[in-house]
XYZ file of N, CA and C in Angstrom:
393
model
N 135.910 133.843 121.854
C 135.409 132.951 120.816
C 136.426 132.708 119.696
N 137.537 133.422 119.711
C 138.546 133.174 118.677
C 139.210 131.823 118.889
N 139.029 131.228 120.060
C 139.533 129.888 120.318
C 138.498 128.834 119.950
N 137.262 129.232 119.879
C 136.191 128.258 119.766
C 135.531 128.188 118.410
N 134.249 127.870 118.467
C 133.468 127.572 117.270
C 133.223 128.787 116.381
N 133.318 129.978 116.922
C 133.006 131.176 116.132
C 134.223 131.734 115.400
N 135.328 131.005 115.423
C 136.555 131.500 114.786
C 136.320 131.802 113.304
N 135.666 130.893 112.588
C 135.430 131.113 111.149
C 134.572 132.354 110.911
N 133.566 132.538 111.742
C 132.705 133.716 111.594
C 133.519 134.993 111.823
N 134.360 134.991 112.830
C 135.203 136.162 113.109
C 136.166 136.411 111.952
N 136.783 135.336 111.435
C 137.687 135.472 110.281
C 136.960 136.096 109.099
N 135.735 135.640 108.857
C 134.959 136.147 107.726
C 134.611 137.629 107.917
N 134.223 138.009 109.121
C 133.885 139.409 109.382
C 135.113 140.309 109.223
N 136.255 139.865 109.731
C 137.490 140.648 109.590
C 137.887 140.744 108.121
N 137.776 139.625 107.401
C 138.122 139.610 105.976
C 137.281 140.627 105.215
N 135.973 140.643 105.458
C 135.094 141.580 104.750
C 135.451 143.032 105.074
N 135.685 143.328 106.348
C 136.017 144.703 106.741
C 137.354 145.136 106.133
N 138.342 144.253 106.184
C 139.663 144.605 105.650
C 139.648 144.644 104.121
N 138.843 143.796 103.514
C 138.756 143.764 102.050
C 138.286 145.126 101.526
N 137.283 145.694 102.196
C 136.781 147.016 101.787
C 137.846 148.097 101.976
N 138.538 148.041 103.116
C 139.577 149.051 103.382
C 140.729 148.921 102.391
N 141.131 147.708 102.085
C 142.240 147.490 101.147
C 141.828 147.824 99.715
N 140.557 147.574 99.366
C 140.082 147.839 98.006
C 140.195 149.325 97.682
N 139.996 150.179 98.681
C 140.125 151.622 98.469
C 141.562 152.000 98.096
N 142.511 151.194 98.480
C 143.929 151.445 98.187
C 144.405 150.647 96.970
N 143.469 149.909 96.345
C 143.816 149.143 95.155
C 144.437 147.783 95.464
N 144.254 147.299 96.674
C 144.807 145.988 97.067
C 143.648 145.006 97.195
N 143.831 143.835 96.587
C 142.810 142.792 96.672
C 143.188 141.824 97.800
N 142.343 141.739 98.782
C 142.571 140.838 99.919
C 141.747 139.574 99.700
N 142.406 138.440 99.802
C 141.709 137.179 99.581
C 141.053 136.675 100.864
N 141.829 136.567 101.948
C 141.246 136.095 103.207
C 142.157 136.441 104.377
N 141.588 136.349 105.567
C 142.322 136.550 106.815
C 142.141 135.282 107.642
N 143.252 134.773 108.165
C 143.197 133.572 108.998
C 143.670 133.910 110.404
N 142.929 133.469 111.395
C 143.325 133.656 112.794
C 143.969 132.366 113.286
N 145.254 132.441 113.636
C 145.977 131.270 114.128
C 146.840 131.689 115.310
N 146.985 130.788 116.256
C 147.838 131.016 117.427
C 147.548 132.358 118.088
N 146.308 132.590 118.393
C 145.898 133.840 119.029
C 146.348 133.819 120.488
N 147.034 134.872 120.905
C 147.476 135.005 122.295
C 146.982 136.336 122.834
N 146.560 136.324 124.074
C 146.068 137.538 124.708
C 147.161 138.125 125.594
N 147.182 139.444 125.685
C 148.186 140.127 126.503
C 147.982 139.816 127.982
N 146.758 139.620 128.386
C 146.443 139.334 129.785
C 146.376 137.817 129.982
N 147.335 137.215 130.701
C 147.331 135.760 130.878
C 146.107 135.254 131.645
N 145.550 136.092 132.537
C 144.357 135.666 133.268
C 143.167 135.511 132.323
N 143.101 136.368 131.310
C 142.024 136.276 130.327
C 142.152 134.972 129.538
N 143.366 134.658 129.115
C 143.597 133.403 128.386
C 143.257 132.206 129.267
N 143.625 132.273 130.546
C 143.314 131.187 131.483
C 141.804 131.040 131.653
N 141.100 132.155 131.728
C 139.644 132.114 131.870
C 139.002 131.457 130.651
N 139.516 131.764 129.475
C 138.983 131.153 128.248
C 139.235 129.651 128.262
N 140.440 129.254 128.648
C 140.771 127.827 128.712
C 139.862 127.114 129.711
N 139.658 127.716 130.870
C 138.784 127.109 131.882
C 137.353 126.986 131.372
N 136.901 127.990 130.635
C 135.549 127.940 130.070
C 135.437 126.785 129.075
N 136.445 126.620 128.228
C 136.419 125.531 127.246
C 136.434 124.172 127.945
N 137.243 124.042 128.990
C 137.292 122.787 129.743
C 135.932 122.508 130.374
N 135.320 123.527 130.956
C 134.002 123.359 131.578
C 132.953 122.946 130.545
N 132.991 123.565 129.365
C 132.040 123.206 128.306
C 132.243 121.762 127.866
N 133.492 121.329 127.766
C 133.771 119.943 127.375
C 133.284 118.981 128.457
N 133.463 119.344 129.709
C 132.976 118.503 130.798
C 131.457 118.389 130.755
N 130.792 119.478 130.432
C 129.328 119.446 130.315
C 128.915 118.505 129.189
N 129.590 118.608 128.042
C 129.261 117.712 126.917
C 129.501 116.251 127.299
N 130.591 115.992 128.019
C 130.888 114.626 128.454
C 129.811 114.118 129.404
N 129.408 114.945 130.351
C 128.361 114.549 131.298
C 127.028 114.311 130.592
N 126.714 115.146 129.611
C 125.476 114.944 128.846
C 125.522 113.614 128.104
N 126.676 113.299 127.532
C 126.827 112.028 126.827
C 126.710 110.860 127.813
N 127.314 110.994 128.986
C 127.202 109.947 130.004
C 125.756 109.766 130.445
N 125.036 110.864 130.570
C 123.628 110.796 130.953
C 122.811 110.072 129.885
N 123.045 110.409 128.619
C 122.326 109.721 127.528
C 122.649 108.226 127.541
N 123.922 107.890 127.754
C 124.327 106.484 127.792
C 123.630 105.770 128.955
N 123.570 106.414 130.119
C 122.915 105.817 131.283
C 121.421 105.617 131.026
N 120.793 106.575 130.351
C 119.366 106.442 130.042
C 119.126 105.265 129.100
N 120.002 105.099 128.120
C 119.866 103.980 127.185
C 120.072 102.662 127.915
N 121.078 102.604 128.803
C 121.317 101.383 129.574
C 120.116 101.065 130.464
N 119.534 102.102 131.051
C 118.355 101.905 131.899
C 117.198 101.350 131.077
N 116.964 101.922 129.901
C 115.888 101.436 129.035
C 116.133 99.984 128.636
N 117.387 99.646 128.365
C 117.733 98.274 127.999
C 117.451 97.328 129.155
N 117.858 97.725 130.365
C 117.634 96.872 131.534
C 116.147 96.699 131.817
N 115.373 97.761 131.651
C 113.925 97.674 131.871
C 113.305 96.718 130.851
N 113.720 96.830 129.598
C 113.188 95.944 128.556
C 113.556 94.491 128.851
N 114.792 94.252 129.285
C 115.204 92.888 129.621
C 114.400 92.354 130.803
N 114.214 93.191 131.818
C 113.455 92.767 132.998
C 112.009 92.441 132.624
N 111.415 93.263 131.757
C 110.043 92.992 131.312
C 109.981 91.674 130.548
N 110.970 91.438 129.696
C 111.014 90.184 128.950
C 111.148 88.985 129.871
N 112.022 89.097 130.871
C 112.200 88.003 131.825
C 110.930 87.783 132.639
N 110.289 88.871 133.061
C 109.050 88.752 133.835
C 107.960 88.076 133.007
N 107.872 88.446 131.745
C 106.875 87.825 130.868
C 107.174 86.342 130.683
N 108.451 86.005 130.521
C 108.824 84.597 130.361
C 108.483 83.803 131.619
N 108.750 84.374 132.788
C 108.424 83.699 134.048
C 106.917 83.517 134.176
N 106.169 84.546 133.815
C 104.709 84.465 133.900
C 104.176 83.379 132.961
N 104.674 83.338 131.754
C 104.212 82.315 130.797
C 104.585 80.913 131.276
N 105.793 80.789 131.818
C 106.226 79.485 132.320
C 105.316 79.057 133.477
N 104.989 80.000 134.371
C 104.090 79.682 135.484
C 102.725 79.233 134.992
N 102.188 79.928 133.994
C 100.890 79.549 133.426
C 100.956 78.154 132.813
N 102.031 77.889 132.098
C 102.193 76.578 131.466
C 102.273 75.485 132.518
N 103.032 75.726 133.582
C 103.169 74.716 134.635
C 101.854 74.504 135.374
N 101.069 75.566 135.590
C 99.765 75.410 136.241
C 98.814 74.594 135.359
N 98.888 74.780 134.065
C 98.003 74.066 133.145
C 98.469 72.631 132.903
N 99.743 72.354 133.150
C 100.306 71.029 132.883
C 101.128 70.564 134.085
N 100.482 70.107 135.161
C 101.225 69.713 136.360
C 102.194 68.560 136.116
N 101.943 67.751 135.100
C 102.866 66.643 134.814
C 104.245 67.154 134.407
N 104.305 68.376 133.867
C 105.597 68.969 133.518
C 106.394 69.236 134.788
N 105.702 69.650 135.855
C 106.369 69.876 137.137
C 106.966 68.565 137.629
N 106.189 67.489 137.548
C 106.695 66.178 137.960
C 107.907 65.792 137.119
N 107.812 65.989 135.831
C 108.916 65.635 134.935
C 110.178 66.418 135.296
N 110.041 67.709 135.497
C 111.208 68.535 135.814
C 111.778 68.181 137.179
N 110.914 67.846 138.142
C 111.389 67.440 139.457
C 112.233 66.180 139.344
N 111.756 65.223 138.593
C 112.504 63.983 138.395
C 113.827 64.280 137.698
N 113.826 65.152 136.714
C 115.057 65.491 135.983
C 116.091 66.112 136.921
N 115.635 66.957 137.820
C 116.573 67.652 138.706
C 117.019 66.773 139.867
N 116.136 65.880 140.344
C 116.499 65.016 141.469
C 117.530 63.975 141.077
N 117.395 63.423 139.921
C 118.272 62.319 139.531
C 118.659 62.448 138.065
N 119.628 63.304 137.742
C 119.987 63.478 136.336
C 120.634 62.247 135.710
N 121.193 61.355 136.532
C 121.851 60.166 135.976
C 120.960 58.929 135.994
N 119.769 59.028 136.554
C 118.864 57.884 136.631
C 118.129 57.749 135.303
N 118.105 56.524 134.767
C 117.458 56.279 133.474
C 115.972 55.930 133.647
N 115.604 55.354 134.777
C 114.207 54.987 135.012
C 113.886 55.223 136.482
N 112.668 55.655 136.742
C 112.229 55.917 138.108
C 110.773 55.486 138.189
N 110.473 54.620 139.168
C 109.111 54.131 139.323
C 108.425 54.917 140.424
N 107.263 55.469 140.094
C 106.502 56.267 141.043
C 105.088 55.707 141.144
N 104.438 55.916 142.292
C 103.048 55.468 142.410
C 102.168 56.184 141.385
N 101.057 55.584 140.984
C 100.214 56.170 139.941
C 99.698 57.574 140.260
N 99.384 57.873 141.496
C 98.843 59.190 141.845
C 99.887 60.068 142.521
N 101.133 59.881 142.186
C 102.229 60.614 142.829
C 102.153 62.091 142.487
N 102.203 62.921 143.506
C 102.305 64.366 143.327
C 103.583 64.818 144.026
N 104.392 65.559 143.353
C 105.638 65.991 144.000
C 105.345 66.953 145.152
N 106.161 66.861 146.168
C 106.022 67.743 147.316
C 107.265 68.613 147.358
N 107.048 69.895 147.353
C 108.208 70.786 147.397
C 108.594 71.004 148.852
N 109.885 71.157 149.120
C 110.323 71.372 150.502
C 109.781 72.686 151.043
N 109.572 72.732 152.329
C 109.096 73.953 152.961
C 110.239 74.941 153.101
N 109.936 76.201 153.105
C 110.992 77.194 153.307
C 111.665 76.973 154.658
N 112.952 77.096 154.700
C 113.698 76.906 155.931
C 114.069 75.461 156.174
N 113.631 74.522 155.354
C 114.007 73.120 155.444
C 113.355 72.369 156.585
N 112.240 72.785 157.142
C 111.584 72.092 158.260
C 110.453 71.242 157.791
């Protein structure tokens, strides 16, 4: 933990212990700082480094998971909004069939300025498969 988050706590504990020992000798100790800590056993230092890397990977994965959850919630909200818009549009078109005729004419001939249709004309949509 001298490499990690508990470094300050360890420094404080060492400072307090040494302060008492030095005070008995008439020396006032202000603080102890732990910097560039090296272990005699290189495998121990490697194990600590690997642990820190693993902890960072876990934090990164947790952040990625939170981001994915937010993206999922956003996509669900968008899909619900689109579904509601489609449903409302369908209701509007069912209540106003002349809008369907108008839109059909708009899509069939965008450059035509006038189109004459029989008085009881109902648009016929093509069958699936074009038959």
